[in-house]
Coordinates of C-alpha atoms and ligand atoms in Angstrom, one line a residue:
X1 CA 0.0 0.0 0.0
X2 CA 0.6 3.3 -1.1
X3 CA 3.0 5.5 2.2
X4 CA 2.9 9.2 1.6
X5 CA 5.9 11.6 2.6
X6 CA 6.4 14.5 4.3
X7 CA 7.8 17.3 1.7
X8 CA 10.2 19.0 3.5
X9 CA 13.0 21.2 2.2
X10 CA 12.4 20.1 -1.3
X11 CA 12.5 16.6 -0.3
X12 CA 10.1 14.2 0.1
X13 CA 10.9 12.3 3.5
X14 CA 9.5 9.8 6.0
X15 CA 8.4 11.2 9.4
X16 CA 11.8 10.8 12.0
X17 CA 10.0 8.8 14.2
X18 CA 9.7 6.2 11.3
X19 CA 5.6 5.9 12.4
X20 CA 2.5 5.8 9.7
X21 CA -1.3 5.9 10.1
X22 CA -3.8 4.5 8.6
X23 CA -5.5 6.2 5.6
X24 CA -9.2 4.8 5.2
X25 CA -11.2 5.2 2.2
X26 CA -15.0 6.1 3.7
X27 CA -16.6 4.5 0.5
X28 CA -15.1 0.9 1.5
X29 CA -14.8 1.9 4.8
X30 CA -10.6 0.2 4.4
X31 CA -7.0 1.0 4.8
X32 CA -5.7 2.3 1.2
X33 CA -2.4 4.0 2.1
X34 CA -0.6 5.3 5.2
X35 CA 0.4 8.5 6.4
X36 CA 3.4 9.7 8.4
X37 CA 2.6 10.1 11.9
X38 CA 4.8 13.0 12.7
X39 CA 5.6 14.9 15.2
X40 CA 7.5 18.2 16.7
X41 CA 10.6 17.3 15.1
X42 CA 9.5 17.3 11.6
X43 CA 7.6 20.7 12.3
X44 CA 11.3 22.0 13.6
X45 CA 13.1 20.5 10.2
X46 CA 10.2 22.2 8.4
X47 CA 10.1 25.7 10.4
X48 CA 14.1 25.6 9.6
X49 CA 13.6 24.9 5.8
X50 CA 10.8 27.9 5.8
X51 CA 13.1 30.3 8.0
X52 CA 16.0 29.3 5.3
X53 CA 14.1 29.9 2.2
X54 CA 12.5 32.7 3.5
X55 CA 14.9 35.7 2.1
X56 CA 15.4 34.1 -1.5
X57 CA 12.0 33.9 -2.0
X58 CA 10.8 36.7 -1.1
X59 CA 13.3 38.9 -2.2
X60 CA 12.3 37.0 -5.2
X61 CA 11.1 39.5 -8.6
X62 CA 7.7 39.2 -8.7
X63 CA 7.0 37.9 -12.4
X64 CA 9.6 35.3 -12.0
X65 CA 7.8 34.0 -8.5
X66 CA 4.1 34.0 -10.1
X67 CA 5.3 32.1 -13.0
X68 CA 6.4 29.3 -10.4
X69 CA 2.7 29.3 -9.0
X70 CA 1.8 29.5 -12.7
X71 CA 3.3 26.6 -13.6
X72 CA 1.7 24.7 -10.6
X73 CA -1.9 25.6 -11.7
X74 CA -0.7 24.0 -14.9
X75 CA -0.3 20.9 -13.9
X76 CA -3.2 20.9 -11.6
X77 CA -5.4 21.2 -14.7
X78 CA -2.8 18.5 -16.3
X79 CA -3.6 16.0 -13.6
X80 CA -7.4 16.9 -13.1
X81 CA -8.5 13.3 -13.5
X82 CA -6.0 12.0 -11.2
X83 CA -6.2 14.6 -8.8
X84 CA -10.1 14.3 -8.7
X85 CA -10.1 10.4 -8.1
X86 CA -7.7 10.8 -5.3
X87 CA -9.7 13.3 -3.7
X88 CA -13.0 11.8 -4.1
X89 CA -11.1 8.2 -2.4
X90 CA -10.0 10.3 0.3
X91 CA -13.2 12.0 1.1
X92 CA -15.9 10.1 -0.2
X93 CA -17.1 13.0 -2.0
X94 CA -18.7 11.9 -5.8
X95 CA -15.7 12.6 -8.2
X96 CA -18.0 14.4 -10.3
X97 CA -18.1 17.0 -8.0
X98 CA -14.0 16.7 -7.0
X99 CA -13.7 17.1 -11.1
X100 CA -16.0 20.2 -11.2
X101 CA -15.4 22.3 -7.8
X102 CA -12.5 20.8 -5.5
X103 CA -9.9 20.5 -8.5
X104 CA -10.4 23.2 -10.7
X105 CA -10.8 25.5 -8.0
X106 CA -7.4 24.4 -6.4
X107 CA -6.0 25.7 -10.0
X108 CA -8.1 28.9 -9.7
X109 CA -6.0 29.7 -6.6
X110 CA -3.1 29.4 -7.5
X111 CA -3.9 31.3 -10.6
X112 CA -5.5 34.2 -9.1
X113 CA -2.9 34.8 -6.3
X114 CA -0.1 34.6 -8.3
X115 CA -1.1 37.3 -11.1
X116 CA -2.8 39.1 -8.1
X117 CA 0.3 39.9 -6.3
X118 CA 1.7 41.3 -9.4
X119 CA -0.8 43.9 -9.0
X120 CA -1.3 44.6 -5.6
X121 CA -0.8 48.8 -4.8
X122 CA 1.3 50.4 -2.3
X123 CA -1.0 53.3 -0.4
X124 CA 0.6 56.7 0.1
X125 CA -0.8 60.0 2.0
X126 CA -0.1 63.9 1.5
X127 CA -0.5 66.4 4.7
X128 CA -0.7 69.8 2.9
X129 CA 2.5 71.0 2.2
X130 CA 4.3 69.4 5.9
X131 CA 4.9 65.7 5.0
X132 CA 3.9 62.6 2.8
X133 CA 3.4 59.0 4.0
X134 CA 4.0 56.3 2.2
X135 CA 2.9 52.4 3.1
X136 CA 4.8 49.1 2.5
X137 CA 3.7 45.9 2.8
X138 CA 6.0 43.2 3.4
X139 CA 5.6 39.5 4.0
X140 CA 5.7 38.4 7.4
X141 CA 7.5 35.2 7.2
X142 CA 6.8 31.7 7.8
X143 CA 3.6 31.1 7.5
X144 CA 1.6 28.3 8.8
X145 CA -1.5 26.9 7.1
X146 CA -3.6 24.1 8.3
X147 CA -6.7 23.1 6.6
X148 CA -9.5 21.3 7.0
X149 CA -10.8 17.4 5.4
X150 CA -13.9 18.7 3.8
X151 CA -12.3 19.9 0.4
X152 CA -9.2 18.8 0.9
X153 CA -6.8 20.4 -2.2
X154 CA -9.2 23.4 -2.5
X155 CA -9.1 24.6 0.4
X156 CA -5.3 23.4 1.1
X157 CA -4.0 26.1 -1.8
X158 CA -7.0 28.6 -0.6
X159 CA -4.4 29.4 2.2
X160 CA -1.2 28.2 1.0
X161 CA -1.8 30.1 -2.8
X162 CA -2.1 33.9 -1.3
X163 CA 0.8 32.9 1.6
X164 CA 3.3 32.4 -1.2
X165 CA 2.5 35.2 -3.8
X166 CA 2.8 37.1 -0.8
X167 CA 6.2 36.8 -0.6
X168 CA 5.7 34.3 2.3
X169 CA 7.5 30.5 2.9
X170 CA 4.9 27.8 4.6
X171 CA 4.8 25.1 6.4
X172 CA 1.4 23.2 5.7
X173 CA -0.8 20.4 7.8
X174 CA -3.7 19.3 5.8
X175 CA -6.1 17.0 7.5
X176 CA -4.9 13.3 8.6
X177 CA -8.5 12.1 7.4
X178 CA -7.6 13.3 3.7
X179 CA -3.4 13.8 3.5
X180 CA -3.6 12.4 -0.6
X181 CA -4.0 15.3 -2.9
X182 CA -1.5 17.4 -0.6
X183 CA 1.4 14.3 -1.6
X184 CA 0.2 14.9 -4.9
X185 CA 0.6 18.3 -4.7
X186 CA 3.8 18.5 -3.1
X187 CA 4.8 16.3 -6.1
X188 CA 3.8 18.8 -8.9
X189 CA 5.5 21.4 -6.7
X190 CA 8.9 19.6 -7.2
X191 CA 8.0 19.3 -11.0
X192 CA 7.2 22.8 -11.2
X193 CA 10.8 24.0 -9.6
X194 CA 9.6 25.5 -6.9
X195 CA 12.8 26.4 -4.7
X196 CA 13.5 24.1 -1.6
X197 CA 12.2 25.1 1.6
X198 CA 9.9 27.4 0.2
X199 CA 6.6 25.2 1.1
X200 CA 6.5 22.2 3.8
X201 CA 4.0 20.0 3.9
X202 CA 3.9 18.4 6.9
X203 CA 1.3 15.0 8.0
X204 CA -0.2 14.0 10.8
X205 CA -2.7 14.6 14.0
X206 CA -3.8 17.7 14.5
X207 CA -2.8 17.8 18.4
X208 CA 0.2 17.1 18.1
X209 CA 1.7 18.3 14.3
X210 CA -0.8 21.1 14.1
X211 CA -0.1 22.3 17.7
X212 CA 3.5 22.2 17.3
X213 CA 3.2 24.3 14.0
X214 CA 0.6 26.9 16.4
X215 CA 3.6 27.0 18.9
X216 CA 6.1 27.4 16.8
X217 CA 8.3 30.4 17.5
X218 CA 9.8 31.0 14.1
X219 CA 5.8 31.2 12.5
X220 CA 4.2 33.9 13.4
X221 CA 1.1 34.5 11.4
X222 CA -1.4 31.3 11.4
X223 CA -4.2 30.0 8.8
X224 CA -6.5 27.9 10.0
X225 CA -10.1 26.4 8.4
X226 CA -11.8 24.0 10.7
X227 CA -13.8 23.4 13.4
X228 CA -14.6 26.0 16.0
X229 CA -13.6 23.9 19.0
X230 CA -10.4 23.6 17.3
X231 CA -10.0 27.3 16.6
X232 CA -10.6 28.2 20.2
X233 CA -7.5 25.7 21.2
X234 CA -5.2 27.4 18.5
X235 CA -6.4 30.7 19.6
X236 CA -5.1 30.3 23.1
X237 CA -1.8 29.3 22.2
X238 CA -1.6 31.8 19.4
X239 CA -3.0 34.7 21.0
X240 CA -0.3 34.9 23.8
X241 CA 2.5 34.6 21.4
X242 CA 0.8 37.8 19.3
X243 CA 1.0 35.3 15.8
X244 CA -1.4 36.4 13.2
X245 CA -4.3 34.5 13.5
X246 CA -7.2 33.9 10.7
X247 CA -9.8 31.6 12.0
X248 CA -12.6 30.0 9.3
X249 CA -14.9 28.0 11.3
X250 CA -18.0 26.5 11.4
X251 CA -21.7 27.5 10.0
X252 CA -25.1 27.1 10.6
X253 CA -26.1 29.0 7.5
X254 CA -29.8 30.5 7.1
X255 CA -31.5 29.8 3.5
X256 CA -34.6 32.2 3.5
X257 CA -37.3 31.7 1.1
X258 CA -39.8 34.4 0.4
X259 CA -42.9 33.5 -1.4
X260 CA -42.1 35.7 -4.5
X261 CA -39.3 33.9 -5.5
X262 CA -38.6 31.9 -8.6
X263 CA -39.6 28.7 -6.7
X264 CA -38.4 25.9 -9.5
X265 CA -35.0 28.0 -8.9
X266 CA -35.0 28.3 -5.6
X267 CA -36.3 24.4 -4.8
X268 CA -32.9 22.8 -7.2
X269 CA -30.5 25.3 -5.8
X270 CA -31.2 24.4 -2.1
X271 CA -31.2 21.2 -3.0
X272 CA -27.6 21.7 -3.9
X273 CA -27.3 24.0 -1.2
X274 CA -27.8 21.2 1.6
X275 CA -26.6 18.2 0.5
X276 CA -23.2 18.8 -2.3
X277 CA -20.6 17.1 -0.5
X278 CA -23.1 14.9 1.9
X279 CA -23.8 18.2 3.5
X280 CA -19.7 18.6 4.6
X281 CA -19.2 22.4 3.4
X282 CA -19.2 25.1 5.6
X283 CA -21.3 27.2 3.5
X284 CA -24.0 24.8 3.2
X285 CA -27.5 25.8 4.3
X286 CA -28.6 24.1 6.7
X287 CA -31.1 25.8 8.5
X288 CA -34.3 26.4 5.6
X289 CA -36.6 28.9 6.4
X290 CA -39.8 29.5 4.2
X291 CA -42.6 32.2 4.3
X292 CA -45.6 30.7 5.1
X293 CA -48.1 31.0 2.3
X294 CA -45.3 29.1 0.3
X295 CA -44.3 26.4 3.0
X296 CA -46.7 22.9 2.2
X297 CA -45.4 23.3 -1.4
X298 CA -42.2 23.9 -0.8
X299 CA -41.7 20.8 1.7
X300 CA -43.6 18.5 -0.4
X301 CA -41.5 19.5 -3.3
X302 CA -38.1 19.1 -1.5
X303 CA -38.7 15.8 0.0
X304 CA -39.7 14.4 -3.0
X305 CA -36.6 15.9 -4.7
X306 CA -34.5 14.6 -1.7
X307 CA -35.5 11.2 -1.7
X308 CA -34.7 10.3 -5.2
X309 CA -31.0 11.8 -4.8
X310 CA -28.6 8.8 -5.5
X311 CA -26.3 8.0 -2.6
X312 CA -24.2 5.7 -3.4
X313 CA -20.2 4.7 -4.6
X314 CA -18.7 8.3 -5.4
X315 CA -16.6 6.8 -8.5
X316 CA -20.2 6.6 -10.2
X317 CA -20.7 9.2 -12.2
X318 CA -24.9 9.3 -11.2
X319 CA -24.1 9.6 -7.9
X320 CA -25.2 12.8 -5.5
X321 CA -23.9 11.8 -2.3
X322 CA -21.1 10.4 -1.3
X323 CA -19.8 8.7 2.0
X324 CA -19.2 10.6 5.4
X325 CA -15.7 11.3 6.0
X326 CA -15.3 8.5 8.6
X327 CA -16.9 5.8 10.8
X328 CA -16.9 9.1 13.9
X329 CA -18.0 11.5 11.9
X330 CA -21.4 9.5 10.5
X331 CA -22.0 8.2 14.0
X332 CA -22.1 12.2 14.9
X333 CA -24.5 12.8 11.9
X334 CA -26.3 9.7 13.3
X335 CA -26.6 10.9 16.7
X336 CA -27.7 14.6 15.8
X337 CA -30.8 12.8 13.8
X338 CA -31.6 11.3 17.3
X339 CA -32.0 14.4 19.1
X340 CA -33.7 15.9 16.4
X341 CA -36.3 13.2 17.6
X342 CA -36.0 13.6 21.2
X343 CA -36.4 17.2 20.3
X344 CA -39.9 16.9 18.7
X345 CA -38.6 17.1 15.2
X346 CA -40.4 14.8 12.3
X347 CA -38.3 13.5 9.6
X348 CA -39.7 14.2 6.6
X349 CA -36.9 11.7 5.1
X350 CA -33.9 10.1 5.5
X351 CA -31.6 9.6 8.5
X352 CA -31.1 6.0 7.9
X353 CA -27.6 4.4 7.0
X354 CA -28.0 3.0 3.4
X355 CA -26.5 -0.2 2.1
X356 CA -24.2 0.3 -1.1
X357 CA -23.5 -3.4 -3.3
X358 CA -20.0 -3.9 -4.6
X359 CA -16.8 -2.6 -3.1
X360 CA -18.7 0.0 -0.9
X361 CA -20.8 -2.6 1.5
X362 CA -18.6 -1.5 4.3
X363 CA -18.8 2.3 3.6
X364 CA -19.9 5.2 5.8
X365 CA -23.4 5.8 3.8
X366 CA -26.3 7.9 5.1
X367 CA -29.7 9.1 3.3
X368 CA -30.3 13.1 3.1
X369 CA -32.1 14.0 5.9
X370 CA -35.2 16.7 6.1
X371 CA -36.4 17.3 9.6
X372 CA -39.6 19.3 10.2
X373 CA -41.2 20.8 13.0
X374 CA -38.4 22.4 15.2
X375 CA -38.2 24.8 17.8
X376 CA -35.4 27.5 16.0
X377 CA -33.6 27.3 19.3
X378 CA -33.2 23.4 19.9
X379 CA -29.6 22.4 19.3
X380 CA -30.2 20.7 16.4
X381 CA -31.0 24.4 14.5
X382 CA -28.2 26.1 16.9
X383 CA -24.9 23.3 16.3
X384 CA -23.3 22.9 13.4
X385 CA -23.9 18.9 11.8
X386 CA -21.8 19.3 9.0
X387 CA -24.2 16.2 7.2
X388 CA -26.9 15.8 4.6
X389 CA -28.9 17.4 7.4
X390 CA -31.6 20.4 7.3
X391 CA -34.5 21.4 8.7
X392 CA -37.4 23.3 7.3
X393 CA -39.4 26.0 9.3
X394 CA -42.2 28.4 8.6
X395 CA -41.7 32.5 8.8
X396 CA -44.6 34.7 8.5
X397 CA -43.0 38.1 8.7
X398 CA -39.6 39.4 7.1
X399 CA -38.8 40.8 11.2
X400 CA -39.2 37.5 12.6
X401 CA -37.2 35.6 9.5
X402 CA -33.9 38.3 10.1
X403 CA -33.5 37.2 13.7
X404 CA -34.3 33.4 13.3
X405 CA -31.4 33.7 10.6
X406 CA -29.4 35.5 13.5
X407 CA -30.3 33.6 16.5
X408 CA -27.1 31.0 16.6
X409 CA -23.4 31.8 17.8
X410 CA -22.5 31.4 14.2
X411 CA -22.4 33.8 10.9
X412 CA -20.6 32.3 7.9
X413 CA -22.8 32.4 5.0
X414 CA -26.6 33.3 4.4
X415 CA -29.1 32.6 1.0
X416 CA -31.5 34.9 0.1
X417 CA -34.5 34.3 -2.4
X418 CA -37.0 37.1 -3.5
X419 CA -37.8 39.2 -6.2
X420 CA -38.4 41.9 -4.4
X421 CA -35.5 44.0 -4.7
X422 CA -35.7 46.4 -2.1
X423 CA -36.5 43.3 -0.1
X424 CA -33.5 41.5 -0.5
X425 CA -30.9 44.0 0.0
X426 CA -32.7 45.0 3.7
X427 CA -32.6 41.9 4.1
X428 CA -29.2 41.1 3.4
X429 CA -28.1 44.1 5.5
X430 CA -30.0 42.9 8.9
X431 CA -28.5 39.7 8.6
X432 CA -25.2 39.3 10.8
X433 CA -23.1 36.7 7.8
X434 CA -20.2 37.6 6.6
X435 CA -21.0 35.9 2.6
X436 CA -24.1 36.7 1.7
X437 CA -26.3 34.8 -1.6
X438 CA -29.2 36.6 -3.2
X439 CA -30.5 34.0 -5.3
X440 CA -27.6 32.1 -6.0
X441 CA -25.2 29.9 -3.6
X442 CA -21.7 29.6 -3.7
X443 CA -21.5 32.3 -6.8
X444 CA -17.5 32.7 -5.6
X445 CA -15.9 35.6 -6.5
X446 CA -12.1 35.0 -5.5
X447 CA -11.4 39.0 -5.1
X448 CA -14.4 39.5 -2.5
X449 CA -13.4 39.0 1.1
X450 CA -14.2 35.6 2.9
X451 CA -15.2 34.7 6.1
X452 CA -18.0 34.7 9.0
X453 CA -18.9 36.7 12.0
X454 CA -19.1 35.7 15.4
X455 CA -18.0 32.3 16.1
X456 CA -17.6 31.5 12.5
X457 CA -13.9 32.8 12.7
X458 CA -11.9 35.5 12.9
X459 CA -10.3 37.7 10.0
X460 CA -11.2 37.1 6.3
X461 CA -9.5 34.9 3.6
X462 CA -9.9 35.4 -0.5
X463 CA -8.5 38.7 -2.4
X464 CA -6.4 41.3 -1.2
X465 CA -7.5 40.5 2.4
X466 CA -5.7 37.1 2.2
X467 CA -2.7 39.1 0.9
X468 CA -2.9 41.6 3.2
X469 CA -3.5 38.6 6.2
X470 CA 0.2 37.6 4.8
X471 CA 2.1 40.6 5.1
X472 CA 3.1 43.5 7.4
X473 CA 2.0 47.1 6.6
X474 CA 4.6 50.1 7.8
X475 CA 4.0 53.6 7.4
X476 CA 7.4 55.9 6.6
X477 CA 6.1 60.1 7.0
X478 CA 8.3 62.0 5.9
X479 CA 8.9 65.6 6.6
X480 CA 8.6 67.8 2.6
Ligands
TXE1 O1 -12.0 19.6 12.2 P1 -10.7 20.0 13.1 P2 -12.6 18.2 12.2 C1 -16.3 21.6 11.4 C2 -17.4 20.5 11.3 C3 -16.7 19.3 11.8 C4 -15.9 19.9 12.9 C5 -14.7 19.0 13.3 O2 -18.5 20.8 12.1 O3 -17.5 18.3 12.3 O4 -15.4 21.1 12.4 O5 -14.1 18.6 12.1 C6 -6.1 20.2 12.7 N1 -3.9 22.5 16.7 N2 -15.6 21.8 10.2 O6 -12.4 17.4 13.4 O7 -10.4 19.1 14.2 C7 -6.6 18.9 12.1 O8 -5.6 18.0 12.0 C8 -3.7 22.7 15.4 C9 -15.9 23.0 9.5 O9 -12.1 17.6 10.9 O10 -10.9 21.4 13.3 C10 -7.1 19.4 10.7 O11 -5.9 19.5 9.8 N3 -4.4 22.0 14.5 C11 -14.7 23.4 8.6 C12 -7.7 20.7 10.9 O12 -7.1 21.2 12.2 C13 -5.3 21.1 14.8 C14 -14.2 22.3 7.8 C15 -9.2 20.7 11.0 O13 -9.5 19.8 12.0 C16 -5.6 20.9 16.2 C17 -14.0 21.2 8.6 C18 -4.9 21.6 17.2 N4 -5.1 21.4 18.5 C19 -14.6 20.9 9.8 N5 -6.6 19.9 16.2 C20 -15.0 24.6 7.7 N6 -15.2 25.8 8.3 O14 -15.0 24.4 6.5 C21 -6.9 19.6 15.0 N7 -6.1 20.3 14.1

C-alpha cells in the first residue's frame, strides 16, 4: 500500500519517528495507504527549511515567482482526473463533484494569487505642504496553514496560494483524514521548480503536528479552516505569542425563502445548497426557512426531490452523495438525527444508514435527511452537523425571518431568495453573515473578502485580504 511523505526542504521524506497511520477510504470503509505520523521534530526541520528559504524567495522578482505558481496551476489542470479520483477516495465526496469544484478550484487559486500579487498597490498619504506618507507591505515570514478534510486540495491552496504570492514560505498540515491530494501536490511542486524550503507539507494529528506548528516560535502568522472547537484551542496558544491569527470556522447557515421567489429556482438550488458534498461544506444551508403561504409546497417538493438523490459509490458518475468522512464523523450525523427526535422534530426523510453493493458494502453511507417541526432554538438548529442534514421551518414576517437567521453563535454564510428588490438588500443588511447569496449559492468571487462573523472565525481569507492577512503594513512620513 501506497505510504505518503512529508515534503520537507524540497525533499520528500518519512516522518523521523519512522511511524504511519492508517489512511481509510469512507466508500469501503478500508485502509488504502498510510500517512506519516509526525511529530514536533518534523515541524522543527520544516520551520528551519521555511526560515532558510525565506529571504530568496521573497526577495524574489515578482514575475519570476508567479510564473512558479503559474506553472503549478498548470499541472493541476494537467492532472485533473488523477487529482479528482484521489480526492474523491480520500473523502468520499462523488468525483463528479472533486472534477467540477475541489480541482479546478485548487488551479483557480493558485492562478488568481499569483497574477494578483503582481498587481497589488502600495497606499501613500499627502499632509498639505508638511509631509507625505507612504505604506509598505512586506511579508511576514513563515507562514503556517492548516486546513480542514472537507475539500481537501481546495481549500489546502486557498491558504497556502495567497501565503506564497505574498512573498511568504509555509509550512502546511492538511487534514490526517484526507493527506492524498497534498502528496500529490507536493509532487507537482517539485516538478514545477519551486525552490527548496519554500513550502513544507507536513502530516499528521492535528494535536500534536498542528499544535506544534501553532507554537512554533519562528511562525508567526497562522491560517487555519476547521472546526470552532479547534480554533478556540489554537487561539489560546496563538493569541499569547501575538501570531497572526485567521480563523474560518464552522456554519449554521440560514436559506430564507420568500414566497415571490422563482420557486423551481430556488427548490434545485437548495437542494444543492444542503446536501453537495453529503452536506460537509461550511457554507452549506442548513437551516431552511420558508414564508408561510409558500411552505406545504415547498416541503412536499423538496422531500420528494431529496428522496430520489442517488447516494451511493462516489466513483459513479450518477451519484449525488457520497460517504461521510469517517466511521466518527457519520455516528455524529447519526446521533444529531436522534436528538432531532428527542427534540420533537419529524423527519420528513432520510436519516437512515443506506447499504451500497460492490466494493462499498462497508462504507460510511447515510440518506439526506429533512427534519420538520423544530423549535429554531433546539440544538439541532443552533450546532453545526456538517451532514446531509436540514430542517425546514415556517416565517410569516420578514422581522421575525432576520433574527431566526441571527439567533445562533455562528455567521458564515446566508441565502436569500426574492424578487423583491428592495426586499432582498434590507434583508441582506440585517443579517449578521459575513458571505451573503441573493439567489444564488456559492457564486464565488475569489477577489471579494471571505469569512463569518461571530464564532464562524476571525479575519477574512480570498482577495487582497488574504494578501494583506500575509504581510506586514509600515508607514514611513516624511517631513517635505
Ligand atoms: O476539524 P478539526 P474536524 C467543522 C465541522 C466538523 C468539525 C470538526 O463541524 O464536524 O469542524 O471537524 C487540525 N492544533 N468543520 O475534526 O479538528 C486537524 O488535524 C492545530 C468546518 O475535521 O478542526 C485538521 O488538519 N491543528 C470546517 C484541521 O485542524 C489542529 C471544515 C481541522 O481539524 C488541532 C472542517 C490543534 N489542536 C470541519 N486539532 C469549515 N469551516 O470548513 C486539529 N487540528
Amino acid at each position: 500500500m501506497q505510504q505518503i511523505s512529508n515534503y520537507i526542504n524540497g525533499q520528500l521524506v518519512p516522518p523521523l519517528s519512522g511511524n504511519y497511520l492508517e489512511n481509510l477510504n469512507p466508500a469501503e470503509g478500508k485502509v488504502y495507504s498510510f500517512l506519516p505520523d509526525s511529530d514536533e521534530r518534523d515541524v522543527e526541520a520544516a520551520a528551519v527549511a521555511a526560515q532558510a528559504a525565506f529571504l530568496s524567495w521573497s526577495q524574489m522578482p515578482l514575475a519570476k515567482r508567479a510564473a512558479i505558481l503559474l506553472k503549478i496551476a498548470d499541472l493541476i489542470d494537467r492532472d485533473l482526473e488523477g487529482l479528482a479520483l484521489a480526492e474523491s477516495v480520500d473523502q468520499g465526496k462523488p468525483v463528479k463533484l472533486a472534477k467540477s469544484v475541489d480541482i479546478p478550484r485548487a488551479s483557480a487559486n493558485m492562478r488568481f494569487f499569483a497574477t494578483a500579487s503582481m498587481h497589488v498597490a502600495a497606499e501613500s498619504h499627502l499632509m498639505e505642504d508638511e509631509a507625505i506618507n507612504y505604506t509598505t507591505r512586506t511579508p511576514v515570514g513563515v507562514a503556517g496553514c492548516i486546513s480542514p478534510w472537507n475539500l481537501p486540495l481546495y481549500l489546502f491552496t486557498w491558504k497556502i496560494a495567497p501565503a506564497l504570492a505574498s512573498g511568504c514560505t509555509v509550512v502546511a498540515k492538511p487534514s490526517e483524514l484526507t493527506p492524498m491530494t497534498a502528496f500529490l501536490f507536493s509532487k507537482l511542486c517539485m516538478e514545477a521548480g519551486l525552490p527548496s524550503g519554500v513550502l513544507n507539507i507536513v502530516h499528521g494529528l492535528g494535536k500534536k503536528v498542528g499544535q506544534a506548528i501553532v507554537e512554533h516560535p519562528m511562525i508567526p502568522a497562522i491560517s487555519f479552516t476547521g472546526g470552532t472547537v479547534t480554533g478556540k484551542t489554537i487561539a489560546a496558544t496563538a493569541a499569547p505569542m501575538f501570531k497572526k491569527l485567521s480563523l474560518e470556522l464552522g456554519g449554521k447557515n440560514p436559506n430564507i425563502i420568500f414566497a415571490d421567489c422563482d420557486f423551481e429556482e430556488a427548490l434545485s438550488t437548495s437542494i444543492n445548497s444542503s446536501f453537495s458534498n453529503q452536506g460537509e461544506i461550511c457554507l452549506c444551508g442548513s437551516r431552511i426557512l420558508v414564508e408561510r403561504s409558500l411552505y406545504d409546497r415547498f416541503v412536499s417538493e423538496f422531500v420528494k426531490r431529496t428522496r430520489a438523490l442517488a447516494v451511493g459509490d462516489p466513483l459513479n458518475e450518477a451519484t449525488r452523495l457520497g460517504a461521510l468522512v469517517s466511521e466518527g464523523h457519520m455516528q455524529k450525523v447519526l446521533s444529531y438525527i436522534e436528538l432531532a427526535k428527542q427534540e420533537g422534530g419529524t423527519i420528513a426523510c432520510g436519516g437512515e444508514r443506506v447499504k451500497v453493493d460492490g466494493r462499498c458494502a462497508s462504507g460510511y453511507f447515510v440518506a439526506p435527511i429533512v427534519i420538520t417541526a423544530l423549535p429554531q432554538s433546539c440544538r439541532t438548529n443552533q450546532e453545526e452537523i456538517f451532514g446531509p442534514v436540514v430542517t425546514i421551518m415556517p416565517f410569516d414576517a420578514e422581522e421575525e425571518v432576520i433574527a431566526y437567521a441571527n439567533s445562533t453563535a455562528y455567521g458564515l454564510s446566508a441565502t436569500i431568495w426574492t424578487n423583491n428588490l428592495k426586499r432582498a438588500h434590507r434583508v441582506a443588511h440585517h443579517l449578521k453573515s459575513g458571505i451573503i447569496w441573493i439567489n444564488c449559492w456559492l457564486l464565488r468571487d475569489l477577489r471579494t473578502p471571505f469569512g463569518g462573523m461571530k464564532q464562524s472565525g476571525v479575519g477574512r481569507e480570498g482577495g487582497w485580504e488574504a494578501m494583506r492577512f500575509f504581510t506586514e503594513a509600515k508607514n514611513v512620513c516624511v517631513k517635505l
